Short mmCIF file of N, CA, C and O in Angstrom, two decimals:
data_model
loop_
_atom_site.label_atom_id
_atom_site.label_comp_id
_atom_site.label_asym_id
_atom_site.label_seq_id
_atom_site.Cartn_x
_atom_site.Cartn_y
_atom_site.Cartn_z
N MET H 1 -16.87 -45.75 -16.23
CA MET H 1 -17.61 -44.58 -15.91
C MET H 1 -17.27 -43.46 -16.32
O MET H 1 -17.37 -42.73 -17.24
N ALA H 2 -16.09 -43.17 -15.49
CA ALA H 2 -15.44 -41.86 -15.42
C ALA H 2 -14.66 -42.06 -16.88
O ALA H 2 -14.32 -40.85 -17.12
N GLY H 3 -14.25 -43.20 -17.13
CA GLY H 3 -13.26 -42.71 -18.54
C GLY H 3 -14.39 -42.27 -19.82
O GLY H 3 -13.72 -41.64 -20.38
N CYS H 4 -15.19 -42.88 -19.74
CA CYS H 4 -16.46 -42.45 -20.62
C CYS H 4 -16.56 -40.97 -20.50
O CYS H 4 -16.47 -40.30 -21.70
N ALA H 5 -16.64 -40.36 -19.02
CA ALA H 5 -16.65 -38.72 -19.18
C ALA H 5 -15.86 -38.08 -19.58
O ALA H 5 -16.24 -36.62 -20.10
N ALA H 6 -14.45 -38.71 -19.27
CA ALA H 6 -13.23 -37.70 -19.94
C ALA H 6 -13.27 -37.55 -21.27
O ALA H 6 -11.99 -37.22 -21.96
N GLN H 7 -13.55 -38.65 -22.23
CA GLN H 7 -13.39 -38.39 -23.91
C GLN H 7 -14.16 -37.41 -24.27
O GLN H 7 -15.31 -36.96 -23.89
N PRO H 8 -13.06 -36.96 -25.26
CA PRO H 8 -13.81 -35.40 -25.85
C PRO H 8 -15.03 -36.08 -27.02
O PRO H 8 -14.87 -37.25 -27.40
N GLN H 9 -15.85 -35.35 -26.77
CA GLN H 9 -17.19 -35.58 -27.91
C GLN H 9 -17.28 -34.74 -29.13
O GLN H 9 -16.98 -33.28 -28.83
N GLN H 10 -17.81 -35.08 -30.27
CA GLN H 10 -18.08 -34.17 -31.07
C GLN H 10 -19.62 -33.42 -30.98
O GLN H 10 -20.23 -33.70 -30.34
N ALA H 11 -19.24 -32.23 -31.29
CA ALA H 11 -20.60 -31.30 -31.09
C ALA H 11 -21.81 -32.15 -31.88
O ALA H 11 -21.74 -32.62 -33.17
N ALA H 12 -22.55 -32.37 -31.10
CA ALA H 12 -24.34 -32.76 -31.59
C ALA H 12 -23.86 -34.29 -31.91
O ALA H 12 -24.66 -34.63 -32.67
N GLY H 13 -22.78 -35.01 -31.78
CA GLY H 13 -22.64 -36.09 -32.18
C GLY H 13 -22.31 -36.46 -33.69
O GLY H 13 -22.41 -37.25 -34.41
N LEU H 14 -22.35 -35.39 -34.33
CA LEU H 14 -21.81 -35.43 -35.74
C LEU H 14 -20.21 -35.06 -36.20
O LEU H 14 -19.86 -34.73 -35.59
N SER H 15 -20.08 -36.23 -37.08
CA SER H 15 -18.66 -36.45 -37.32
C SER H 15 -17.86 -35.10 -38.07
O SER H 15 -18.70 -34.52 -38.57
N ARG H 16 -16.46 -35.16 -38.19
CA ARG H 16 -16.28 -33.78 -39.10
C ARG H 16 -16.61 -34.54 -40.44
O ARG H 16 -16.65 -33.16 -41.42
N ASP H 17 -16.49 -35.70 -40.89
CA ASP H 17 -16.69 -35.80 -42.06
C ASP H 17 -18.38 -35.40 -42.76
O ASP H 17 -18.96 -34.91 -43.34
N THR H 18 -19.66 -35.79 -41.70
CA THR H 18 -20.60 -35.54 -41.98
C THR H 18 -20.87 -34.12 -42.05
O THR H 18 -21.63 -33.52 -42.88
N ARG H 19 -20.21 -33.39 -41.22
CA ARG H 19 -19.93 -31.85 -40.91
C ARG H 19 -19.59 -31.33 -42.04
O ARG H 19 -20.01 -30.32 -42.73
N SER H 20 -18.53 -31.89 -43.04
CA SER H 20 -17.93 -31.87 -44.32
C SER H 20 -18.82 -31.51 -45.21
O SER H 20 -19.01 -30.85 -46.11
N GLU H 21 -19.67 -32.88 -45.14
CA GLU H 21 -20.77 -32.92 -46.24
C GLU H 21 -21.82 -31.84 -46.47
O GLU H 21 -22.25 -31.06 -47.20
N ASN H 22 -21.98 -31.44 -45.19
CA ASN H 22 -23.13 -30.18 -44.85
C ASN H 22 -22.24 -28.94 -45.36
O ASN H 22 -23.07 -27.93 -45.91
N TYR H 23 -21.28 -28.88 -44.84
CA TYR H 23 -20.49 -27.47 -45.38
C TYR H 23 -20.45 -27.60 -47.11
O TYR H 23 -20.92 -26.43 -47.58
N CYS H 24 -20.44 -28.75 -47.74
CA CYS H 24 -20.22 -28.92 -48.94
C CYS H 24 -21.62 -28.62 -49.96
O CYS H 24 -21.96 -27.66 -50.74
N VAL H 25 -22.47 -28.74 -49.19
CA VAL H 25 -24.08 -28.75 -49.59
C VAL H 25 -24.63 -27.15 -49.21
O VAL H 25 -25.31 -26.64 -50.36
N GLN H 26 -23.81 -26.45 -48.04
CA GLN H 26 -24.28 -25.40 -48.18
C GLN H 26 -23.24 -24.27 -49.26
O GLN H 26 -24.25 -23.31 -49.59
N PHE H 27 -22.41 -24.92 -49.25
CA PHE H 27 -21.08 -23.86 -50.02
C PHE H 27 -21.89 -23.96 -51.46
O PHE H 27 -21.75 -22.95 -52.45
N ALA H 28 -22.36 -25.14 -52.09
CA ALA H 28 -23.03 -25.39 -53.37
C ALA H 28 -24.41 -24.85 -53.36
O ALA H 28 -24.92 -24.74 -54.67
N GLY H 29 -25.18 -24.17 -52.37
CA GLY H 29 -26.61 -24.05 -52.26
C GLY H 29 -26.76 -22.75 -53.12
O GLY H 29 -25.77 -21.99 -53.26
N THR H 30 -28.00 -22.52 -53.56
CA THR H 30 -28.06 -21.36 -54.38
C THR H 30 -29.27 -20.60 -53.75
O THR H 30 -29.42 -19.41 -53.99
N GLY H 31 -29.40 -20.78 -52.34
CA GLY H 31 -30.62 -20.02 -51.37
C GLY H 31 -32.41 -20.40 -51.75
O GLY H 31 -32.81 -19.99 -51.35
N THR H 32 -32.20 -21.47 -52.76
CA THR H 32 -33.58 -22.12 -53.04
C THR H 32 -33.99 -23.29 -52.77
O THR H 32 -34.96 -23.80 -53.32
N GLY H 33 -33.01 -23.83 -51.83
CA GLY H 33 -33.40 -25.29 -51.91
C GLY H 33 -32.78 -26.32 -52.60
O GLY H 33 -32.64 -27.56 -52.70
N GLN H 34 -31.79 -25.75 -53.74
CA GLN H 34 -31.45 -26.28 -54.78
C GLN H 34 -30.33 -26.32 -54.82
O GLN H 34 -29.35 -25.38 -53.91
N TYR H 35 -29.20 -27.22 -55.47
CA TYR H 35 -27.81 -26.74 -55.23
C TYR H 35 -27.03 -26.88 -56.68
O TYR H 35 -27.38 -28.10 -57.79
N ASP H 36 -25.72 -26.47 -56.69
CA ASP H 36 -25.02 -26.98 -57.94
C ASP H 36 -24.53 -28.15 -57.92
O ASP H 36 -23.35 -28.21 -57.13
N GLN H 37 -24.93 -28.68 -58.67
CA GLN H 37 -24.36 -30.29 -59.05
C GLN H 37 -22.59 -30.28 -58.99
O GLN H 37 -21.97 -30.86 -58.35
N ALA H 38 -22.31 -29.62 -59.97
CA ALA H 38 -20.57 -29.45 -60.42
C ALA H 38 -19.99 -28.81 -59.11
O ALA H 38 -18.71 -29.40 -58.92
N LEU H 39 -20.42 -27.66 -58.48
CA LEU H 39 -19.79 -27.21 -57.35
C LEU H 39 -20.09 -28.24 -56.30
O LEU H 39 -18.76 -27.90 -55.52
N LEU H 40 -21.24 -29.00 -55.77
CA LEU H 40 -20.81 -29.84 -54.92
C LEU H 40 -19.84 -30.94 -55.04
O LEU H 40 -18.98 -31.11 -54.37
N LEU H 41 -19.93 -31.22 -56.19
CA LEU H 41 -18.80 -32.43 -56.48
C LEU H 41 -17.21 -31.84 -56.39
O LEU H 41 -16.53 -32.52 -55.72
N ASP H 42 -17.25 -30.76 -56.89
CA ASP H 42 -15.77 -30.09 -56.68
C ASP H 42 -15.53 -29.87 -55.29
O ASP H 42 -14.27 -30.29 -54.78
N CYS H 43 -16.45 -29.62 -54.37
CA CYS H 43 -16.15 -29.34 -53.02
C CYS H 43 -15.99 -30.56 -52.53
O CYS H 43 -15.19 -30.67 -51.55
N ARG H 44 -16.77 -31.58 -52.79
CA ARG H 44 -16.39 -32.78 -52.01
C ARG H 44 -15.31 -33.59 -52.23
O ARG H 44 -14.10 -34.10 -51.30
N ARG H 45 -14.85 -33.18 -53.52
CA ARG H 45 -13.26 -33.46 -54.07
C ARG H 45 -12.21 -32.98 -53.34
O ARG H 45 -11.27 -33.59 -52.63
N GLU H 46 -12.28 -31.97 -53.38
CA GLU H 46 -11.58 -31.06 -52.48
C GLU H 46 -11.47 -31.28 -50.94
O GLU H 46 -10.15 -31.47 -50.56
N GLU H 47 -12.42 -31.74 -50.37
CA GLU H 47 -12.75 -32.08 -48.89
C GLU H 47 -11.96 -33.33 -48.68
O GLU H 47 -11.33 -33.94 -47.84
N TYR H 48 -12.30 -34.52 -49.51
CA TYR H 48 -11.77 -35.85 -49.33
C TYR H 48 -10.28 -35.67 -49.51
O TYR H 48 -9.41 -36.17 -48.70
N THR H 49 -9.90 -34.86 -50.37
CA THR H 49 -8.11 -34.68 -50.68
C THR H 49 -7.75 -34.04 -49.55
O THR H 49 -6.42 -34.80 -48.93
N ALA H 50 -8.34 -32.94 -49.02
CA ALA H 50 -7.71 -32.17 -47.54
C ALA H 50 -7.60 -33.40 -46.47
O ALA H 50 -6.70 -33.23 -45.79
N ALA H 51 -8.77 -34.07 -46.37
CA ALA H 51 -8.72 -35.01 -45.45
C ALA H 51 -7.98 -35.90 -45.33
O ALA H 51 -7.26 -36.21 -44.16
N ALA H 52 -7.45 -36.37 -46.72
CA ALA H 52 -6.71 -37.41 -46.68
C ALA H 52 -5.08 -36.73 -46.21
O ALA H 52 -4.19 -37.75 -45.85
N ARG H 53 -4.92 -35.64 -46.69
CA ARG H 53 -3.76 -34.90 -46.13
C ARG H 53 -3.55 -34.97 -44.72
O ARG H 53 -2.14 -35.25 -44.17
N VAL H 54 -4.30 -34.99 -43.88
CA VAL H 54 -4.23 -34.69 -42.16
C VAL H 54 -4.52 -35.63 -41.42
O VAL H 54 -3.97 -35.85 -40.50
N ARG H 55 -5.12 -36.61 -42.25
CA ARG H 55 -5.47 -37.97 -41.38
C ARG H 55 -4.49 -38.77 -40.63
O ARG H 55 -4.32 -39.32 -39.44
N GLY H 56 -3.17 -38.65 -41.36
CA GLY H 56 -2.00 -39.37 -40.49
C GLY H 56 -0.96 -38.27 -39.45
O GLY H 56 -0.22 -39.22 -39.05
N MET H 57 -1.57 -37.02 -39.84
CA MET H 57 -0.75 -36.05 -38.96
C MET H 57 -1.11 -36.22 -37.45
O MET H 57 -2.19 -36.61 -36.87
N GLN H 58 0.17 -36.38 -36.40
CA GLN H 58 0.13 -36.39 -35.28
C GLN H 58 -0.04 -34.55 -34.73
O GLN H 58 1.11 -34.21 -34.62
N LEU H 59 -1.05 -34.13 -34.69
CA LEU H 59 -1.51 -32.76 -34.20
C LEU H 59 -1.15 -32.66 -32.44
O LEU H 59 -2.03 -33.54 -32.08
N PRO H 60 -0.65 -31.95 -31.76
CA PRO H 60 -0.88 -31.56 -31.07
C PRO H 60 -2.49 -31.04 -30.58
O PRO H 60 -3.30 -30.61 -31.41
N LYS H 61 -2.76 -31.63 -29.54
CA LYS H 61 -4.66 -31.22 -28.89
C LYS H 61 -4.74 -29.60 -29.29
O LYS H 61 -5.81 -29.34 -29.72
N ASP H 62 -3.69 -28.76 -28.71
CA ASP H 62 -4.02 -27.51 -28.95
C ASP H 62 -4.05 -27.13 -30.34
O ASP H 62 -5.52 -26.37 -30.82
N VAL H 63 -3.45 -27.61 -31.06
CA VAL H 63 -3.49 -27.29 -32.74
C VAL H 63 -4.51 -27.75 -33.24
O VAL H 63 -5.18 -26.98 -34.09
N ASP H 64 -5.05 -29.13 -32.79
CA ASP H 64 -6.14 -29.92 -33.12
C ASP H 64 -7.52 -28.70 -33.11
O ASP H 64 -8.57 -28.45 -33.79
N ALA H 65 -7.65 -28.76 -31.61
CA ALA H 65 -8.84 -27.67 -31.37
C ALA H 65 -8.84 -26.31 -32.08
O ALA H 65 -9.56 -25.99 -32.63
N GLY H 66 -7.68 -25.65 -32.43
CA GLY H 66 -7.77 -24.41 -32.99
C GLY H 66 -8.06 -24.26 -34.30
O GLY H 66 -8.78 -23.17 -34.94
N CYS H 67 -7.57 -25.56 -34.84
CA CYS H 67 -7.64 -25.64 -36.53
C CYS H 67 -9.07 -25.81 -36.60
O CYS H 67 -9.80 -25.60 -37.43
N ALA H 68 -9.60 -26.83 -35.93
CA ALA H 68 -11.33 -27.21 -35.70
C ALA H 68 -12.39 -26.08 -35.63
O ALA H 68 -13.00 -25.83 -36.34
N ALA H 69 -11.56 -25.18 -34.74
CA ALA H 69 -12.65 -24.07 -34.64
C ALA H 69 -12.69 -23.20 -36.01
O ALA H 69 -13.46 -22.52 -36.26
N THR H 70 -11.52 -23.11 -36.45
CA THR H 70 -11.38 -22.33 -37.72
C THR H 70 -12.23 -23.14 -38.77
O THR H 70 -12.75 -22.06 -39.46
N ALA H 71 -11.89 -24.31 -38.81
CA ALA H 71 -12.80 -25.55 -39.78
C ALA H 71 -14.49 -25.30 -39.70
O ALA H 71 -15.04 -25.34 -40.93
N SER H 72 -14.78 -24.79 -38.49
CA SER H 72 -16.20 -24.61 -38.51
C SER H 72 -16.63 -23.64 -38.54
O SER H 72 -18.28 -23.41 -38.81
N MET H 73 -15.97 -22.70 -38.99
CA MET H 73 -16.34 -21.17 -39.41
C MET H 73 -17.52 -20.76 -38.68
O MET H 73 -18.71 -20.00 -39.22
N GLY H 74 -17.41 -20.78 -37.31
CA GLY H 74 -18.43 -20.31 -36.13
C GLY H 74 -19.62 -21.29 -36.02
O GLY H 74 -20.42 -20.67 -35.34
N ASP H 75 -19.69 -22.07 -36.76
CA ASP H 75 -20.69 -23.20 -36.38
C ASP H 75 -20.31 -24.71 -36.27
O ASP H 75 -20.39 -25.40 -37.14
N PRO H 76 -19.69 -24.89 -35.03
CA PRO H 76 -19.26 -26.00 -34.92
C PRO H 76 -20.39 -27.34 -34.33
O PRO H 76 -19.92 -28.27 -34.61
N VAL H 77 -21.48 -27.21 -34.59
CA VAL H 77 -22.73 -28.18 -34.76
C VAL H 77 -22.68 -28.81 -36.07
O VAL H 77 -22.94 -30.00 -36.50
N ARG H 78 -22.88 -27.52 -37.18
CA ARG H 78 -22.97 -28.30 -38.51
C ARG H 78 -22.19 -28.30 -39.82
O ARG H 78 -22.17 -29.10 -40.42
N PHE H 79 -21.25 -27.24 -39.43
CA PHE H 79 -19.94 -27.26 -40.46
C PHE H 79 -18.60 -27.48 -40.19
O PHE H 79 -18.39 -27.31 -38.93
N PHE H 80 -18.22 -28.06 -41.22
CA PHE H 80 -16.83 -28.42 -41.07
C PHE H 80 -15.94 -28.46 -42.36
O PHE H 80 -16.54 -29.04 -43.11
N SER H 81 -14.84 -27.73 -42.34
CA SER H 81 -14.33 -27.79 -43.27
C SER H 81 -12.71 -28.57 -43.88
O SER H 81 -12.17 -28.04 -43.02
N TRP H 82 -12.55 -29.74 -43.95
CA TRP H 82 -11.52 -30.06 -44.10
C TRP H 82 -10.32 -29.53 -44.89
O TRP H 82 -9.05 -29.21 -44.17
N SER H 83 -10.71 -28.46 -45.88
CA SER H 83 -9.61 -27.76 -46.60
C SER H 83 -8.99 -26.63 -45.43
O SER H 83 -7.92 -26.64 -45.63
N ARG H 84 -10.03 -25.79 -44.75
CA ARG H 84 -9.50 -25.34 -43.96
C ARG H 84 -9.07 -25.56 -42.91
O ARG H 84 -7.62 -25.09 -42.22
N PHE H 85 -9.16 -26.81 -42.38
CA PHE H 85 -8.57 -27.49 -41.02
C PHE H 85 -7.16 -28.00 -41.87
O PHE H 85 -5.96 -27.74 -40.90
N ALA H 86 -6.99 -28.33 -43.02
CA ALA H 86 -5.56 -28.99 -43.63
C ALA H 86 -4.64 -27.78 -43.46
O ALA H 86 -3.33 -28.05 -43.13
N LEU H 87 -4.96 -26.63 -44.01
CA LEU H 87 -4.56 -25.35 -44.37
C LEU H 87 -3.84 -24.88 -43.09
O LEU H 87 -2.97 -24.51 -42.75
N CYS H 88 -4.63 -24.62 -41.98
CA CYS H 88 -4.39 -24.15 -40.32
C CYS H 88 -3.33 -25.37 -39.80
O CYS H 88 -2.27 -25.30 -39.28
N ALA H 89 -3.93 -26.46 -40.05
CA ALA H 89 -2.75 -27.69 -39.48
C ALA H 89 -1.14 -27.82 -40.05
O ALA H 89 -0.44 -27.82 -39.63
N GLU H 90 -1.21 -27.67 -41.39
CA GLU H 90 -0.34 -27.61 -42.16
C GLU H 90 0.71 -26.77 -41.92
O GLU H 90 2.04 -26.85 -41.97
N ARG H 91 0.32 -25.29 -41.52
CA ARG H 91 0.93 -24.08 -40.74
C ARG H 91 1.20 -24.24 -39.35
O ARG H 91 2.53 -23.69 -39.41
N LEU H 92 0.44 -24.82 -38.71
CA LEU H 92 0.68 -24.60 -37.47
C LEU H 92 1.30 -26.13 -36.68
O LEU H 92 2.22 -26.01 -35.68
N ALA H 93 1.19 -27.00 -37.38
CA ALA H 93 2.08 -28.44 -37.12
C ALA H 93 3.46 -28.45 -36.94
O ALA H 93 3.87 -27.77 -37.49
N PRO H 94 3.91 -29.19 -35.91
CA PRO H 94 5.58 -29.24 -35.42
C PRO H 94 6.04 -29.92 -36.62
O PRO H 94 5.23 -30.97 -37.42
N PRO H 95 7.23 -29.76 -37.34
CA PRO H 95 7.42 -30.57 -38.34
C PRO H 95 7.70 -32.19 -37.83
O PRO H 95 8.10 -32.45 -36.60
N PRO H 96 7.36 -33.09 -38.73
CA PRO H 96 7.97 -34.52 -38.22
C PRO H 96 9.08 -34.68 -38.02
O PRO H 96 9.86 -34.13 -38.34
N ASP H 97 9.51 -35.88 -37.20
CA ASP H 97 10.68 -36.04 -36.47
C ASP H 97 11.32 -36.84 -37.72
O ASP H 97 10.92 -37.75 -38.52
N GLU H 98 12.49 -36.20 -37.82
CA GLU H 98 13.67 -37.03 -38.85
C GLU H 98 13.65 -38.78 -38.78
O GLU H 98 13.93 -38.89 -37.61
N PRO H 99 13.53 -39.54 -39.65
CA PRO H 99 14.30 -40.70 -39.27
C PRO H 99 15.44 -41.20 -39.06
O PRO H 99 16.00 -40.58 -39.05
#
């Protein structure tokens, strides 16, 4: 039971991927309940690409937390941008070990 309590949890249980989808819908929205389909697809493509760039990175917890805060744009419950996270992580992450 204690091990479960120590595990970090996502805000409101939404994954970063789900919050990234919410970000793109918000980004592509017109404010009328409709959204620009081309803009939405471009955003999702950019988000998928950015997520793939950072998935294998071994980030220190403080870098991950700081970049996640930047990527949530002030709303850690609903939104997350993999593009913003990737830019932050690539800038702050320590270089990979040489083989």
